[in-house]
Short mmCIF file of C-alpha atoms in Angstrom, two decimals:
data_model
loop_
_atom_site.label_atom_id
_atom_site.label_comp_id
_atom_site.label_asym_id
_atom_site.label_seq_id
_atom_site.Cartn_x
_atom_site.Cartn_y
_atom_site.Cartn_z
CA MET X 1428 -2.21 9.22 4.81
CA HIS X 1429 -0.59 6.09 6.39
CA THR X 1430 2.16 7.74 8.18
CA SER X 1431 3.08 5.86 11.25
CA TRP X 1432 2.87 2.74 13.55
CA LEU X 1433 0.80 4.74 16.08
CA THR X 1434 -1.92 5.67 13.65
CA GLY X 1435 -2.12 2.15 12.16
CA LYS X 1436 -2.58 0.77 15.97
CA LEU X 1437 -5.15 3.29 16.72
CA SER X 1438 -7.19 2.50 13.66
CA ASP X 1439 -6.96 -1.16 14.69
CA VAL X 1440 -8.37 -0.32 18.22
CA ALA X 1441 -11.22 1.73 16.69
CA GLY X 1442 -12.06 -1.15 14.28
CA ILE X 1443 -12.20 -3.77 17.05
CA ILE X 1444 -14.55 -1.68 19.15
CA ILE X 1445 -16.73 -0.47 16.35
CA LEU X 1446 -16.99 -3.75 14.49
CA PRO X 1447 -19.02 -5.62 17.05
CA LEU X 1448 -21.40 -2.72 17.48
CA ILE X 1449 -21.83 -2.55 13.63
CA LEU X 1450 -22.65 -6.35 13.48
CA VAL X 1451 -25.15 -6.43 16.58
CA TYR X 1452 -26.73 -3.38 14.94
CA ILE X 1453 -27.22 -4.99 11.56
CA PHE X 1454 -28.06 -8.41 13.04
CA PRO X 1455 -29.47 -7.81 16.56
CA LYS X 1456 -29.86 -11.63 17.20
CA PHE X 1457 -26.12 -11.79 17.26
CA GLY X 1458 -26.10 -10.17 20.84
CA LYS X 1459 -22.90 -10.60 22.81
CA SER X 1460 -21.58 -13.21 20.30
CA ALA X 1461 -21.03 -10.35 17.86
CA VAL X 1462 -17.76 -9.60 19.81
CA ALA X 1463 -16.49 -13.34 19.41
CA LEU X 1464 -17.26 -13.07 15.66
CA SER X 1465 -15.41 -9.69 15.39
CA ALA X 1466 -12.35 -11.22 17.06
CA VAL X 1467 -12.40 -14.26 14.57
CA LEU X 1468 -12.91 -11.85 11.50
CA PHE X 1469 -9.94 -9.58 12.84
CA LEU X 1470 -7.83 -12.82 13.20
CA PHE X 1471 -8.67 -13.87 9.73
CA TRP X 1472 -8.06 -10.45 8.24
CA LYS X 1473 -4.64 -9.89 9.76
CA SER X 1474 -3.52 -13.67 8.65
CA GLU X 1475 -2.02 -14.72 5.46
CA PHE X 1476 -5.47 -16.63 4.81
CA SER X 1477 -7.18 -13.39 3.73
CA GLN X 1478 -4.69 -12.63 0.96
CA GLY X 1479 -6.88 -14.51 -1.70
CA ILE X 1480 -9.79 -12.28 -0.75
CA ILE X 1481 -7.93 -9.28 -0.85
CA ASP X 1482 -6.34 -10.01 -4.27
CA PHE X 1483 -9.96 -10.65 -5.53
CA TYR X 1484 -11.41 -7.64 -4.02
CA ASN X 1485 -8.65 -5.26 -5.43
CA GLN X 1486 -9.12 -6.80 -9.04
CA TYR X 1487 -12.69 -5.14 -9.07
CA SER X 1488 -12.88 -2.39 -6.26
CA PHE X 1489 -12.53 1.30 -6.86
CA ILE X 1490 -11.15 1.32 -3.21
CA GLY X 1491 -8.06 -0.61 -2.97
CA THR X 1492 -6.86 -2.14 0.29
CA SER X 1493 -4.21 -4.28 1.91
CA ARG X 1494 -2.95 -5.18 5.36
CA ILE X 1495 0.24 -5.77 7.08
CA ILE X 1496 0.67 -9.10 8.89
CA ASP X 1497 1.77 -8.03 12.39
CA TYR X 1498 0.80 -10.11 15.36
CA SER X 1499 1.27 -7.57 17.64
CA ASP X 1500 -1.89 -6.21 16.17
CA PHE X 1501 -3.67 -8.77 18.34
CA LEU X 1502 -3.03 -6.98 21.48
CA VAL X 1503 -6.25 -5.01 20.51
CA PHE X 1504 -8.36 -7.63 21.90
CA VAL X 1505 -7.70 -6.06 25.27
CA PHE X 1506 -10.29 -3.49 24.12
CA LEU X 1507 -13.08 -6.15 23.48
CA PRO X 1508 -14.61 -5.66 26.94
CA ILE X 1509 -15.65 -2.23 25.81
CA PRO X 1510 -18.02 -3.37 23.06
CA TYR X 1511 -19.07 -6.36 25.09
CA TYR X 1512 -20.06 -4.06 27.90
CA ILE X 1513 -22.09 -1.81 25.63
CA ILE X 1514 -24.06 -4.50 24.00
CA LYS X 1515 -24.68 -6.07 27.31
CA HIS X 1516 -26.02 -2.95 28.65
CA ILE X 1517 -27.32 -1.44 25.53
CA ASN X 1518 -31.10 -1.12 27.10
CA GLU X 1519 -29.62 1.03 29.89
CA LEU X 1520 -27.49 3.28 27.76
CA ASN X 1521 -30.14 5.44 26.30
CA ALA X 1522 -27.64 8.19 25.47
CA ILE X 1523 -26.02 6.24 22.74
CA LYS X 1524 -29.24 4.63 21.22
CA ILE X 1525 -29.94 5.52 17.58
CA ARG X 1526 -33.01 5.17 15.49
CA GLN X 1527 -33.17 1.77 13.57
CA ILE X 1528 -32.73 2.62 9.83
CA ASN X 1529 -31.99 0.32 6.78
CA PRO X 1530 -28.86 -2.11 7.60
CA LEU X 1531 -27.47 -1.29 4.21
CA ALA X 1532 -27.36 2.43 5.08
CA VAL X 1533 -24.95 1.30 7.88
CA LEU X 1534 -23.14 -1.65 6.37
CA ILE X 1535 -21.89 0.02 3.16
CA PRO X 1536 -20.33 3.30 4.64
CA SER X 1537 -18.88 1.26 7.64
CA PHE X 1538 -17.23 -1.40 5.42
CA ALA X 1539 -15.64 1.42 3.42
CA VAL X 1540 -14.34 3.11 6.60
CA LEU X 1541 -13.06 -0.07 7.97
CA ILE X 1542 -11.10 -1.16 4.92
CA ALA X 1543 -9.71 2.41 4.45
CA THR X 1544 -7.68 2.06 7.56
CA SER X 1545 -5.31 -0.10 5.33
CA PRO X 1546 -3.66 1.50 2.47
CA PRO X 1547 -3.93 -0.06 -1.04
CA ALA X 1548 -1.43 -2.06 -2.73
CA SER X 1549 -0.04 0.86 -4.90
CA PHE X 1550 1.00 2.86 -1.63
CA TYR X 1551 3.84 0.38 -1.10
CA TYR X 1552 5.06 0.51 -4.51
CA ASN X 1553 5.24 4.49 -4.24
CA ARG X 1554 6.50 5.23 -0.71
CA SER X 1555 9.61 7.13 -0.64
CA ASN X 1556 11.86 9.29 1.98
CA ALA X 1557 13.37 10.97 -0.86
CA ASP X 1558 13.76 14.83 -1.27
CA LEU X 1559 11.69 14.70 -4.50
CA THR X 1560 9.16 12.17 -4.54
CA CYS X 1561 7.16 11.10 -7.66
CA TYR X 1562 3.82 9.37 -6.84
CA ASN X 1563 2.52 6.89 -9.77
CA CYS X 1564 5.44 7.94 -12.21
CA THR X 1565 5.70 4.85 -14.04
CA ILE X 1566 6.59 3.24 -17.37
CA SER X 1567 5.77 -0.41 -18.60
CA ILE X 1568 8.74 -2.52 -20.11
CA ASN X 1569 8.02 -5.75 -21.99
CA TYR X 1570 10.70 -7.69 -19.96
CA SER X 1571 11.04 -9.29 -16.66
CA GLN X 1572 13.06 -7.86 -13.92
CA ASP X 1573 15.86 -10.24 -14.48
CA GLU X 1574 16.02 -9.14 -17.99
CA ILE X 1575 15.90 -5.52 -17.19
CA LEU X 1576 18.76 -5.77 -14.78
CA LYS X 1577 20.90 -7.82 -17.32
CA LYS X 1578 20.23 -5.33 -20.09
CA LEU X 1579 21.03 -2.24 -17.77
CA LYS X 1580 24.06 -3.99 -16.43
CA GLU X 1581 25.54 -4.26 -19.90
CA GLN X 1582 25.05 -0.50 -20.00
CA ASN X 1583 27.01 0.07 -16.78
CA ILE X 1584 23.79 0.81 -14.58
CA ILE X 1585 24.02 -1.66 -11.61
CA PHE X 1586 21.57 -1.09 -8.67
CA ASP X 1587 23.15 -0.47 -5.30
CA SER X 1588 20.45 -2.15 -3.21
CA ILE X 1589 17.66 -4.43 -4.00
CA LYS X 1590 14.83 -5.40 -1.36
CA PRO X 1591 11.82 -7.42 -2.07
CA LEU X 1592 8.42 -6.28 -0.97
CA GLU X 1593 7.00 -8.05 2.07
CA LYS X 1594 4.76 -10.95 1.29
CA SER X 1595 2.07 -9.41 3.27
CA HIS X 1596 1.73 -6.70 0.75
CA LEU X 1597 2.30 -8.70 -2.27
CA VAL X 1598 -0.39 -9.33 -4.82
CA LYS X 1599 -0.66 -12.90 -6.12
CA SER X 1600 1.44 -13.86 -9.26
CA GLN X 1601 3.51 -10.82 -9.15
CA GLU X 1602 7.09 -10.11 -8.20
CA VAL X 1603 7.82 -6.68 -6.64
CA ASN X 1604 11.17 -5.30 -5.66
CA PHE X 1605 12.51 -2.02 -4.30
CA TYR X 1606 15.73 -0.72 -6.02
CA LYS X 1607 18.03 2.06 -5.14
CA LEU X 1608 20.84 3.64 -7.33
CA ASN X 1609 23.21 5.99 -5.51
CA ARG X 1610 24.38 7.73 -8.57
CA LEU X 1611 23.32 8.14 -12.35
CA ILE X 1612 25.01 10.32 -14.99
CA ILE X 1613 22.76 11.41 -17.66
CA LYS X 1614 24.74 13.80 -20.09
CA LYS X 1615 25.61 16.69 -17.82
CA ASP X 1616 23.29 15.74 -14.82
CA THR X 1617 24.45 13.78 -12.04
CA LEU X 1618 21.50 12.20 -10.20
CA ARG X 1619 21.72 10.96 -6.48
CA GLY X 1620 19.88 8.45 -4.44
CA LEU X 1621 17.45 7.39 -6.96
CA GLU X 1622 14.63 5.01 -5.83
CA PHE X 1623 12.53 2.59 -7.99
CA THR X 1624 10.12 -0.21 -7.64
CA MET X 1625 9.67 -2.96 -10.27
CA ARG X 1626 6.71 -4.83 -10.26
CA THR X 1627 6.61 -7.89 -12.64
CA PHE X 1628 3.26 -9.31 -13.76
CA LYS X 1629 2.41 -12.91 -14.58
CA ASN X 1630 2.61 -12.19 -18.31
CA GLY X 1631 6.37 -11.29 -17.88
CA ASN X 1632 5.85 -7.52 -18.45
CA THR X 1633 7.34 -4.99 -15.77
CA LYS X 1634 6.07 -1.87 -14.47
CA ILE X 1635 8.61 0.50 -13.18
CA TYR X 1636 7.84 3.18 -10.58
CA PHE X 1637 10.29 6.03 -10.21
CA ARG X 1638 9.66 6.77 -6.41
CA GLY X 1639 12.05 9.80 -6.03
CA MET X 1640 15.60 10.98 -5.67
CA HIS X 1641 17.77 13.25 -3.53
CA ILE X 1642 17.97 16.74 -4.72
CA ALA X 1643 19.85 19.94 -3.60
CA GLN X 1644 17.42 22.51 -4.66
CA ASP X 1645 15.05 24.05 -2.12
CA LEU X 1646 11.60 22.41 -2.83
CA SER X 1647 9.52 24.83 -0.55
CA ASN X 1648 8.22 26.42 -3.82
CA ASP X 1649 5.32 24.16 -4.89
CA LYS X 1650 5.53 25.24 -8.48
CA LEU X 1651 9.46 24.69 -8.70
CA GLU X 1652 9.01 21.09 -7.16
CA LYS X 1653 6.20 20.24 -9.77
CA THR X 1654 8.49 21.45 -12.58
CA LEU X 1655 11.51 19.62 -11.26
CA ARG X 1656 9.44 16.32 -10.92
CA LYS X 1657 8.27 16.48 -14.42
CA TYR X 1658 11.57 17.24 -15.68
CA TYR X 1659 13.61 14.34 -13.70
CA LYS X 1660 10.60 11.93 -14.44
CA LYS X 1661 11.09 12.37 -18.18
CA LEU X 1662 14.82 12.49 -17.97
CA VAL X 1663 15.19 9.15 -15.92
CA PHE X 1664 12.61 7.19 -18.10
CA ASN X 1665 13.86 8.45 -21.28
CA GLU X 1666 17.44 7.33 -20.06
CA ILE X 1667 16.25 3.81 -18.82
CA LYS X 1668 14.35 3.31 -22.09
CA SER X 1669 17.22 4.30 -24.27
CA ARG X 1670 19.83 2.00 -22.41
CA ILE X 1671 17.39 -0.96 -22.63
CA LYS X 1672 16.97 -0.49 -26.34
CA ASN X 1673 20.61 -0.14 -26.89
CA THR X 1674 21.46 -3.44 -25.43
CA THR X 1675 22.26 -6.67 -27.55
CA ASN X 1676 19.43 -9.12 -27.66
#
């Protein structure tokens, strides 16, 4: 779970300490220069210049990743003396020496752990503080976001707030916005605090994420929560599709 500012900073601290040690383990000739190389790699990863590589990686990887561009992350460089000291005095620190094994056996799991400190892009499309959350509850519509908004407006559905996804989380050639609807009346049901994400692809199609909504029921019962999630997901998406279909072209 990617829950707080603190856990993110702690993962950065762990990464900046461990990365030089991994590099010097796999490439012993790097020596103390592994510390400087780690700083350069960290700077690149946390900059906008790494977005192209992240987009390419996410297209083919089973483990998605992303990162937040936050220049306060560079404060972790104050911890670089720790790996520097360890590498410099490695021959004296017998207690932490480990037997040399195949570098791939270290590189592959280490890489997976380091990128796992950053959530995949889909995390940002689904996050919600609603009472009833719905993860990866989606439908696809063959319209752009502007076309969807226009059609829903004709049906008297006007979103109360619209907020774009931060560029640091954005996948290239996609438009992603967060939407909130304070109230939606569907037959006898009045739904409140509905949260959506709309993600438009290069081909003009849009995926709508229903992230959650306010609900008065007690959700301490897991079975009840699952039932309500299934019910409201179907209700909301059927209503959206019906309203779009009923608009004039």
